[in-house]
CSV table of C-alpha atoms in Angstrom, one decimal:
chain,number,residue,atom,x,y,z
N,1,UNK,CA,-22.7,-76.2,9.1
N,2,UNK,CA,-20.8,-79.1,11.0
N,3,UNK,CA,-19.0,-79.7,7.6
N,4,UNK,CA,-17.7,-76.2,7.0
N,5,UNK,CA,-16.7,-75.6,10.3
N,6,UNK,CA,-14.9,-78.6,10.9
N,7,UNK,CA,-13.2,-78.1,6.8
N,8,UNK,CA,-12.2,-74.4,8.2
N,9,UNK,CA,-10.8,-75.4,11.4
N,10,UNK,CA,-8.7,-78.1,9.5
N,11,UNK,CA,-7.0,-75.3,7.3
N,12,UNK,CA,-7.0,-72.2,9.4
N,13,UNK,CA,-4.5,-70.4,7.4
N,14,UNK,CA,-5.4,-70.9,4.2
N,15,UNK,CA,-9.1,-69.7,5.1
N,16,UNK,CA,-7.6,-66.8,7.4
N,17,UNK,CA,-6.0,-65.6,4.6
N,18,UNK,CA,-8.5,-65.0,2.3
N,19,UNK,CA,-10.1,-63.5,5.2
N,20,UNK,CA,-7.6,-60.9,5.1
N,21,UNK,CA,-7.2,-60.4,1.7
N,22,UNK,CA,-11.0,-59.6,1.9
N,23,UNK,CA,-10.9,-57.5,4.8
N,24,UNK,CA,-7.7,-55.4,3.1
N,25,UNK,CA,-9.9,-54.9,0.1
N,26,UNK,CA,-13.5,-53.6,2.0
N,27,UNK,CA,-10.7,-51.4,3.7
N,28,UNK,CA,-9.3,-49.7,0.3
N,29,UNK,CA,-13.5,-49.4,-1.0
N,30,UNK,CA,-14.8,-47.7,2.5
N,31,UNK,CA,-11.4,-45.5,2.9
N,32,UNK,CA,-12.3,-44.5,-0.9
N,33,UNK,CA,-15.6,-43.5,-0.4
N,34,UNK,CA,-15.0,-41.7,2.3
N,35,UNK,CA,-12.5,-39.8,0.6
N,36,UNK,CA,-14.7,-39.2,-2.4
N,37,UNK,CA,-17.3,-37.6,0.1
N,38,UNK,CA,-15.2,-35.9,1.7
N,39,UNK,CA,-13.4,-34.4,-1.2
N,40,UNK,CA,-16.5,-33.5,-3.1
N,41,UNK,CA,-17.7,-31.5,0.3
N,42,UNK,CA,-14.4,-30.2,0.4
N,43,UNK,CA,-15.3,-28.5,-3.0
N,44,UNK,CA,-19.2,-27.9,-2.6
N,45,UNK,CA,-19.9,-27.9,1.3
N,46,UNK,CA,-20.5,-24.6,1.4
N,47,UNK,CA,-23.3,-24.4,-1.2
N,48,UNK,CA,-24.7,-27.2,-0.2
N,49,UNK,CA,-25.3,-26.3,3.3
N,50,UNK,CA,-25.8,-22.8,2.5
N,51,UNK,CA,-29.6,-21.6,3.3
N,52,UNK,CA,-31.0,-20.2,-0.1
N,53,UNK,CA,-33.1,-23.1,-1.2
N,54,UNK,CA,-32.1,-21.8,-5.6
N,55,UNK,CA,-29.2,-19.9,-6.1
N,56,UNK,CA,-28.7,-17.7,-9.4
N,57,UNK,CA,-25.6,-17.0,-11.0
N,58,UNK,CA,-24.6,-15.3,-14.8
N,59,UNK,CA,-24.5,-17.6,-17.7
N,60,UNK,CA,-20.6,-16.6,-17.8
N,61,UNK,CA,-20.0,-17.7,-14.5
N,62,UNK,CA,-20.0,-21.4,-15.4
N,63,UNK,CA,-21.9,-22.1,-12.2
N,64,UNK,CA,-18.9,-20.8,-9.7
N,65,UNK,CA,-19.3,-18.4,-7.2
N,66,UNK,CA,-15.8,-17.3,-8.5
N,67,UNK,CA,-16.5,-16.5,-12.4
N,68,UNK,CA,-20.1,-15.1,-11.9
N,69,UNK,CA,-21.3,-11.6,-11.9
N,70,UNK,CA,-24.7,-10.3,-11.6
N,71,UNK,CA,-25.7,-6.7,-13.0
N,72,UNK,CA,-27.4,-4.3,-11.4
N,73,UNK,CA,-30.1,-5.2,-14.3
N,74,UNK,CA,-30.1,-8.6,-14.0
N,75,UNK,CA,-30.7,-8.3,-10.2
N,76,UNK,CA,-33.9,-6.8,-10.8
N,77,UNK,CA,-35.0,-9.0,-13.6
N,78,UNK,CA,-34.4,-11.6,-10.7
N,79,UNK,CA,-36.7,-9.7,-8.0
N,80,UNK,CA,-39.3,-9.2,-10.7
N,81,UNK,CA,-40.0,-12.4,-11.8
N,82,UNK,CA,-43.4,-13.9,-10.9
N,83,UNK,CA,-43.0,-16.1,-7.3
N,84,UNK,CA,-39.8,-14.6,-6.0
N,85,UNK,CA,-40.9,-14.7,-2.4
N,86,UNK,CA,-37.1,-13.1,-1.3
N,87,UNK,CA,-34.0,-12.5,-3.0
N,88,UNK,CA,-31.1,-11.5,-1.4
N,89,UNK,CA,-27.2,-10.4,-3.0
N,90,UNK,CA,-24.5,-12.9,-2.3
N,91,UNK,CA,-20.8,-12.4,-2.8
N,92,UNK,CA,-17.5,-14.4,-3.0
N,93,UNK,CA,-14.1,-13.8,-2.7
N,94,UNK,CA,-10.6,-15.4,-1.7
N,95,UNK,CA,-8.4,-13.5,0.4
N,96,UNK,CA,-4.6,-14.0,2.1
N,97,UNK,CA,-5.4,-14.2,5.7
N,98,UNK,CA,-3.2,-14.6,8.7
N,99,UNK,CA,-4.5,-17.0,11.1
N,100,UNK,CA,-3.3,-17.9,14.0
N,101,UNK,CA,0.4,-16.5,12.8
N,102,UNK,CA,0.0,-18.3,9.4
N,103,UNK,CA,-1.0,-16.7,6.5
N,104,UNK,CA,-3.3,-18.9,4.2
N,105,UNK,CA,-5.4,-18.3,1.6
N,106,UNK,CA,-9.6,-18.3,2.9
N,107,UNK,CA,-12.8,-18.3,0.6
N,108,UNK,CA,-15.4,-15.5,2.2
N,109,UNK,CA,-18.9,-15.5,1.8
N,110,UNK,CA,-21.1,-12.2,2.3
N,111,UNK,CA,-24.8,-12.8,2.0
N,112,UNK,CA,-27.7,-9.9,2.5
N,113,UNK,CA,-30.4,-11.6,4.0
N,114,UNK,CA,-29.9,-14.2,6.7
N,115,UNK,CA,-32.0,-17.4,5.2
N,116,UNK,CA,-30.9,-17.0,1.4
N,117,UNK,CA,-26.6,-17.8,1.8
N,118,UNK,CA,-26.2,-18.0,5.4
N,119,UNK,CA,-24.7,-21.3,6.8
N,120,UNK,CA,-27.1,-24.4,8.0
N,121,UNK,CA,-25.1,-26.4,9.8
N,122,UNK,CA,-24.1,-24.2,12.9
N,123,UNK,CA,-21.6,-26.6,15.0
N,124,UNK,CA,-21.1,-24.0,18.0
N,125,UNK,CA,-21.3,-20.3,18.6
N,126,UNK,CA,-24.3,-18.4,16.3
N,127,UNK,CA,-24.3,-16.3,13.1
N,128,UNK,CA,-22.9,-12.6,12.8
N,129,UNK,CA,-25.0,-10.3,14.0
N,130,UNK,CA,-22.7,-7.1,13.4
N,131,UNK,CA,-20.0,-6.2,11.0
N,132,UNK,CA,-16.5,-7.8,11.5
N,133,UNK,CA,-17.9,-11.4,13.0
N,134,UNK,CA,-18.0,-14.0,10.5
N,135,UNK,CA,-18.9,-18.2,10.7
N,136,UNK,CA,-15.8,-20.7,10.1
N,137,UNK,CA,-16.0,-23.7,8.4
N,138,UNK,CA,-13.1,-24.5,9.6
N,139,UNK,CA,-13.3,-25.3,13.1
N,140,UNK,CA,-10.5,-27.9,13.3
N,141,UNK,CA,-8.0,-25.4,12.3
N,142,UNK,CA,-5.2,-23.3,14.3
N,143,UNK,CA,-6.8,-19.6,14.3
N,144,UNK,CA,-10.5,-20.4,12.8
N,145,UNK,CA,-12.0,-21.0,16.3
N,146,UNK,CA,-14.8,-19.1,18.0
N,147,UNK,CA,-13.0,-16.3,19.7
N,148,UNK,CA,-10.2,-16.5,16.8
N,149,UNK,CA,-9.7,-13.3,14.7
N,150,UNK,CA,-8.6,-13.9,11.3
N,151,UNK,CA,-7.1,-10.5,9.6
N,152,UNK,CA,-7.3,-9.8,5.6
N,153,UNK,CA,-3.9,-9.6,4.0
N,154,UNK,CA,-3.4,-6.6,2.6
N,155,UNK,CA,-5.6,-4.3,4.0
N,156,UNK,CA,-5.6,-5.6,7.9
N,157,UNK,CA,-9.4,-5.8,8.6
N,158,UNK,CA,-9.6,-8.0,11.6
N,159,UNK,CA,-13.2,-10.6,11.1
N,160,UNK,CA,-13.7,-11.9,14.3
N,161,UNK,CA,-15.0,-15.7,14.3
N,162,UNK,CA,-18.4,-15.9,16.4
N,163,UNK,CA,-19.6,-19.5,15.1
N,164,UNK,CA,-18.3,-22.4,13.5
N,165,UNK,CA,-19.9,-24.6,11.1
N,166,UNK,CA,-19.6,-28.2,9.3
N,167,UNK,CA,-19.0,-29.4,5.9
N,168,UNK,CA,-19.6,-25.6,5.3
N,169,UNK,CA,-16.0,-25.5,2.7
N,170,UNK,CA,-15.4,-23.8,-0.4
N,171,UNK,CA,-12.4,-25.2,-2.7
N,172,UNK,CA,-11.3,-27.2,-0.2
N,173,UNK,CA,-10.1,-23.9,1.8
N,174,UNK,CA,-11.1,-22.0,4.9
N,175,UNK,CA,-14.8,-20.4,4.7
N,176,UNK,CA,-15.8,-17.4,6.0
N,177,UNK,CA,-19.5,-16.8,6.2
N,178,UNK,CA,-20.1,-13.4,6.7
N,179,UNK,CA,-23.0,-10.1,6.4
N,180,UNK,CA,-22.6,-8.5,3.1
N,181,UNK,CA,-21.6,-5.0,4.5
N,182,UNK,CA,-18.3,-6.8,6.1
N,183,UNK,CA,-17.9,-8.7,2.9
N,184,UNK,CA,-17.8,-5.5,0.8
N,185,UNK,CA,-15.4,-4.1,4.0
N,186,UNK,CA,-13.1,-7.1,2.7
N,187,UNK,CA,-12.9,-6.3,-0.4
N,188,UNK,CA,-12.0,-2.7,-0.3
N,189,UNK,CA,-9.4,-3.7,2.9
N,190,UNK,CA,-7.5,-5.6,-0.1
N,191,UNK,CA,-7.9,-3.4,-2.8
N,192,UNK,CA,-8.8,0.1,-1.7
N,193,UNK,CA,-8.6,0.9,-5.3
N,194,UNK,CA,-11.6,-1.5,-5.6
N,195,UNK,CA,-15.2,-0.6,-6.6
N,196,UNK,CA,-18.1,-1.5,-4.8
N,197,UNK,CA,-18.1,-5.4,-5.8
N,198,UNK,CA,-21.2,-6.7,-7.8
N,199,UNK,CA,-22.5,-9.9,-5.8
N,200,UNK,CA,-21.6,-13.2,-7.3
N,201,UNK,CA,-24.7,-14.6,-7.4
N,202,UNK,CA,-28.4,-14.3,-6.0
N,203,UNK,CA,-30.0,-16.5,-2.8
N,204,UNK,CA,-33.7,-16.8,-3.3
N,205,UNK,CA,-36.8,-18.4,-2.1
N,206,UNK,CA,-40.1,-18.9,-3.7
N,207,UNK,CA,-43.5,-17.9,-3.0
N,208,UNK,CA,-45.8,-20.2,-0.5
N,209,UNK,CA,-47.3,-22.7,-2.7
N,210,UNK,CA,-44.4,-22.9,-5.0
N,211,UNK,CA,-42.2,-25.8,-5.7
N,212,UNK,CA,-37.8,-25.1,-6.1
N,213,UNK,CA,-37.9,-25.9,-9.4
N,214,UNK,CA,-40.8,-24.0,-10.6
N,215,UNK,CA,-39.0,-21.1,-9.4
N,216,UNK,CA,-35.9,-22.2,-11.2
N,217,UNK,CA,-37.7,-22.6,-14.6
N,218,UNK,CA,-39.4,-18.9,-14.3
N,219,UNK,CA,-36.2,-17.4,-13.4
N,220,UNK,CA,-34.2,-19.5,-16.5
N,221,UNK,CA,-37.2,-18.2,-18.7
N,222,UNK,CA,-37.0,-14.7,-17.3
N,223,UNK,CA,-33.5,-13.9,-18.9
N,224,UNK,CA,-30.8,-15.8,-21.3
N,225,UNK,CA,-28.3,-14.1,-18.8
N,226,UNK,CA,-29.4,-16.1,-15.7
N,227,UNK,CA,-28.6,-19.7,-15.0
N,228,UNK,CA,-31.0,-20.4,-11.9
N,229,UNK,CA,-30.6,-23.7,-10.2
N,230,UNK,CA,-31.4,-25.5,-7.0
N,231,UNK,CA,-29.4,-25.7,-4.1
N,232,UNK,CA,-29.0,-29.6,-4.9
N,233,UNK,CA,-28.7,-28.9,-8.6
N,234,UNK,CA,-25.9,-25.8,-7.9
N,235,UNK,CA,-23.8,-28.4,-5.5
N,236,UNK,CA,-23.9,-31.3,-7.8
N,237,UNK,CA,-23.2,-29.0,-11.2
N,238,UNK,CA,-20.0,-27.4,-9.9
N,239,UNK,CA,-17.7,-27.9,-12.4
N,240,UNK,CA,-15.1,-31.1,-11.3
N,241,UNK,CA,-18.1,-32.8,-9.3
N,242,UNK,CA,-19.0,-35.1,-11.6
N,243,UNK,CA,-15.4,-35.8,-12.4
N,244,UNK,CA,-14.8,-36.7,-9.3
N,245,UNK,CA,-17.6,-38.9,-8.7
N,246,UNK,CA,-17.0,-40.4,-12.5
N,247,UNK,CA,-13.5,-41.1,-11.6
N,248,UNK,CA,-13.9,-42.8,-8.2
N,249,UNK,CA,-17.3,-45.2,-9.7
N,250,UNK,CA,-14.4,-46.6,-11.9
N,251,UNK,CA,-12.3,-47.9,-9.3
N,252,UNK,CA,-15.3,-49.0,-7.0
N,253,UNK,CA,-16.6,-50.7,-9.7
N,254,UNK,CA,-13.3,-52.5,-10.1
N,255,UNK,CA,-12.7,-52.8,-6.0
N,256,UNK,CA,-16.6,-54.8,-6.7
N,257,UNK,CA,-15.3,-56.9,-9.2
N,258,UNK,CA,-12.2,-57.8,-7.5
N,259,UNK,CA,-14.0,-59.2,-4.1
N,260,UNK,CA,-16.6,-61.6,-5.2
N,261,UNK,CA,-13.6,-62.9,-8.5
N,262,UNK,CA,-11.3,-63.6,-5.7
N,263,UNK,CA,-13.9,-65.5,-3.5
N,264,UNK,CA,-14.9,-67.4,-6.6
N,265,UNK,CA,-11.4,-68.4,-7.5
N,266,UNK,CA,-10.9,-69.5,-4.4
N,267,UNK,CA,-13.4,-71.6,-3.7
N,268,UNK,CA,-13.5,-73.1,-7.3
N,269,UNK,CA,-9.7,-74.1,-6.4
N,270,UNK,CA,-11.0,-75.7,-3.4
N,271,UNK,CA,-13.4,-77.4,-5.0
N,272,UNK,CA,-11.1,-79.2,-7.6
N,273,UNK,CA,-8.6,-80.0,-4.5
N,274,UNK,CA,-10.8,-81.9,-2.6
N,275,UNK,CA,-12.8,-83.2,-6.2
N,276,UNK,CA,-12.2,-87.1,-4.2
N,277,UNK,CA,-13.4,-86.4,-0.8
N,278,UNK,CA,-16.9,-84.7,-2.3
N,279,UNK,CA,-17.1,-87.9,-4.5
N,280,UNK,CA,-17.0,-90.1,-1.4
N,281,UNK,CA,-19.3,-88.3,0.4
N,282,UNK,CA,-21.6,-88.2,-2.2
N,283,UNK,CA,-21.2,-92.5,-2.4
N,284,UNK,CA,-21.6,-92.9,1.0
N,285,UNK,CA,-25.2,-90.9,1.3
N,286,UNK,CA,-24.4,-87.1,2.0
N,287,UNK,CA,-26.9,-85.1,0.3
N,288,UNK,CA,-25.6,-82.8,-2.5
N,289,UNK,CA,-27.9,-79.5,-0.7
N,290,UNK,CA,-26.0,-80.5,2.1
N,291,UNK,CA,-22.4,-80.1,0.9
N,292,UNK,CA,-23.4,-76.7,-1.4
N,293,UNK,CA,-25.2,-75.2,2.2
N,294,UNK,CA,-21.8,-76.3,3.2
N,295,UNK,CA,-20.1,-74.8,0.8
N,296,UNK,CA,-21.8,-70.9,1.2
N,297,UNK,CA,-22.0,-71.0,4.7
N,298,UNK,CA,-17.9,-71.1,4.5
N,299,UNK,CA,-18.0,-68.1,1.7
N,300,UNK,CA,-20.3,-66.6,4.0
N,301,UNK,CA,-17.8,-66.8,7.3
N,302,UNK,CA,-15.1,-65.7,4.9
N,303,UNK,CA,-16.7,-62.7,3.1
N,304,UNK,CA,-18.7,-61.1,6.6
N,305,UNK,CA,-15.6,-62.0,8.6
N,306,UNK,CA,-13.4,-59.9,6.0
N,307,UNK,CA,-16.0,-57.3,6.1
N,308,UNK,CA,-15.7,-56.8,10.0
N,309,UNK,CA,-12.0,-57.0,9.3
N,310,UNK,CA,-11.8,-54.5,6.6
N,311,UNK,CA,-14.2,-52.4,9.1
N,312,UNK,CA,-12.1,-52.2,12.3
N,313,UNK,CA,-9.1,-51.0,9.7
N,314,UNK,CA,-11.1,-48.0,7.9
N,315,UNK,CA,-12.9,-46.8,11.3
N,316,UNK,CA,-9.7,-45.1,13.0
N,317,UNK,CA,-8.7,-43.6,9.9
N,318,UNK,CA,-12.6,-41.6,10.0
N,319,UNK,CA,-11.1,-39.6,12.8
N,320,UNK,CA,-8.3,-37.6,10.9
N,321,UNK,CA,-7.7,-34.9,8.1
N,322,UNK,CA,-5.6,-35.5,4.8
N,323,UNK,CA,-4.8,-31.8,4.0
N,324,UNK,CA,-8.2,-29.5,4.6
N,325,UNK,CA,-10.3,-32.4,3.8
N,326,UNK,CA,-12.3,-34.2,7.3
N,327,UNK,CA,-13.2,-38.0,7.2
N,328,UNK,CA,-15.5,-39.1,8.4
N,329,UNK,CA,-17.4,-42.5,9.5
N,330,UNK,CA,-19.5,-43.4,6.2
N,331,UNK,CA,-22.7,-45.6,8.0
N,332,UNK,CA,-24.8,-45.6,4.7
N,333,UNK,CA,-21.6,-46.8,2.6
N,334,UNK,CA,-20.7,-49.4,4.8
N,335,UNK,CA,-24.1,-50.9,4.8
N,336,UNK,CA,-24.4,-50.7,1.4
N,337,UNK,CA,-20.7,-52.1,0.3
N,338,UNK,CA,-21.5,-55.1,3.2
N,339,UNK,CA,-24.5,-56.2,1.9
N,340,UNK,CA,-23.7,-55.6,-2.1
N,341,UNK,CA,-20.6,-57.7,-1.5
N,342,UNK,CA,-22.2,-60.5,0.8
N,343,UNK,CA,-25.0,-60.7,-2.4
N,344,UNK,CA,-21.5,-60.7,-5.1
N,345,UNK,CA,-19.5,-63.3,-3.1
N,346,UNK,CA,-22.6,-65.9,-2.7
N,347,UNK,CA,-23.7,-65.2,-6.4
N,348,UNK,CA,-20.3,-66.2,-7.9
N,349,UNK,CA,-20.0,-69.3,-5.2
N,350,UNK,CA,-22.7,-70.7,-7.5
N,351,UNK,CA,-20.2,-71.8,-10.3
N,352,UNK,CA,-18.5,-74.0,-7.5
N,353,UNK,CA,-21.7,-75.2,-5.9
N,354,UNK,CA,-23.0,-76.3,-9.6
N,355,UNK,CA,-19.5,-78.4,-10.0
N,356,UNK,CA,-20.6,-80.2,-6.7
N,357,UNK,CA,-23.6,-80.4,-7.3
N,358,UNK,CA,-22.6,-82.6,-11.2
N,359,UNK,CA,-20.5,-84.7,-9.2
N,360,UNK,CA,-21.8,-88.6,-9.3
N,361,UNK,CA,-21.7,-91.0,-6.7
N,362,UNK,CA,-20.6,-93.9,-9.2
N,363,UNK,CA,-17.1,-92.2,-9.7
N,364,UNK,CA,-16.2,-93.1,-6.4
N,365,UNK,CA,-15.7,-96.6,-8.0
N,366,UNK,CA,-13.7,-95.6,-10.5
N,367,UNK,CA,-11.1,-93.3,-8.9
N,368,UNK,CA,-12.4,-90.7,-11.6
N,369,UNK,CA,-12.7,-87.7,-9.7
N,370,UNK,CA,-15.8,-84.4,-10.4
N,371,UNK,CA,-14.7,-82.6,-13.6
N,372,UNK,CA,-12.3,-85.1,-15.4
């Protein structure tokens, strides 16, 4: 300890540094993540925190509230099928609203029976309880606040917001949560032309005694029309999920790479500088454990002192938005990311410590110095 103090003390710059050049990249990985979760709950949110523990849409619909369609037929081959314990319609649409003066596009969401579509994660104010009130998802917006009143474009029916919720988005857009009666009200305020609009998809529960995925599986069996799936299941096979998720492992798993190369080189370079000093220390008595304990406690200093670093740069970035999409602070990732890079940096410090550890004493005599 004395050693790599007293080494890091003598060359405060060029071990400051690296420091940064740590802390810079656990920034770039953390603000990353973050953005990956964020994005994908941009996308999802609002089937993932909807209530209806399987939803089930038409095989056409490619597992999008937008593209499916279910039939008057196909709802009843839904209710019928062994273990259905409730069913209930739900519908989606996007809509030009006007919003606090600003007219924006807005994803709504009309579900029958509170339980199988409505929103979980109730931030403030309560559900709608009458036609015209709907739940926001987004509450950090101009105009989508409890109180607010957002009005469809064409059309003019005024929803009046009575409860905001989180992570609750559809497409990365504003979310409207709403009964289905006011959904259908929506829908003919656009297009008065409109017919009464099939629902998108179906919210349902099983039976007491009856696992999710039974359910799904009786449902899938029931009809080649249907394409039932879990609420996790429906979340995660939206199409441009895995994408996403594909696409950002690529660059973590270069961002991984890239930390525990850099700590390697350096040290390694280090290593070779100061070849003569280890072989004297070596002559005159120091134990080789003793100058590799030296050696990790420094990567060690370097690598948690870059984490805090890299830390204190991505945590005032969790408070803002980039477009519709909310950061947030990512505890589990930066757990994770801390401890998988402490484990990377300290495994490839072994190629330096094994280069101390074959240096021998007897070179000292010779002026030949570890490695030549």
């Amino acid at each position: 300890m004395f050693l790599a103090l007293k080494e890091m003390r003598r060359a405060k710059a060029r071990f400051g540094l690296l420091m940064a050049a740590v802390g810079l990249l656990v920034f770039l990985i953390l603000f990353q993540q973050t953005l990956q979760n964020g994005l994908i709950t941009g996308f999802v949110g609002a089937i993932r925190n909807q209530s209806a523990p399987v939803l089930v849409y038409s095989v056409d619909g490619r597992r999008t509230l937008q593209g499916s369609t279910i039939s008057p037929e196909l709802e009843r081959t839904i209710r019928n099928v062994d273990g259905v314990g409730a069913a209930g319609q739900i519908g989606e649409r996007t809509f030009s609203v006007e919003a606090a003066g600003t007219i924006q596009a807005a994803a709504v969401i009309g579900y029958e029976v509170e339980g199988l579509g409505s929103p979980t994660t109730l931030s403030a104010g309560r559900l709608p309880a009458t036609p015209g009130e709907v739940v926001s998802s987004a509450a950090g917006t101009a105009g989508f606040a409890v109180g607010d009143t957002v009005t469809i474009k064409p059309g003019g029916l005024t929803l009046t917001v009575v409860g905001t919720a989180t992570d609750a988005q559809l497409n990365v857009q504003p979310t409207l949560f709403t009964l289905y009666p006011t959904y259908e009200q929506s829908v003919r305020s656009a297009n008065p032309d409109a017919r009464a609009p099939l629902p998108s998809a179906m919210g349902v529960a099983p039976v007491a005694g009856l696992s999710d995925a039974e359910l799904v599986s009786r449902i899938n069996a029931s009809s080649d029309e249907l394409d039932a799936l879990t609420k996790k299941n429906a979340a995660n096979s939206t199409p441009g999920v895995s994408q996403v998720r594909s696409s950002f492992l690529i660059i973590f798993g270069l961002y991984g790479l890239v930390v525990p190369f850099v700590t390697c080189l350096f040290f390694l370079i280090i290593t070779f500088q100061k070849a003569g000093a280890l072989t004297l220390l070596r002559a005159i008595g120091a134990p080789a454990g003793r100058l590799v304990t030296s050696l990790l406690v420094q990567v060690l200093i370097v690598v948690v002192g870059g984490i805090a670093i890299g830390i204190a740069l991505y945590t005032p970035l969790t408070f803002l938005r980039i477009g519709g999409i909310p950061l947030r602070f990512e505890t589990a990732a930066v757990i994770g990311w801390s401890v998988a890079l402490i484990v990377l940096a300290l495994l490839s410090s072994l190629f330096s410590a094994s280069r101390v550890l074959r240096i021998d004493p007897a070179l000292a005599t010779t002026g030949v110095e570890v490695g030549r």
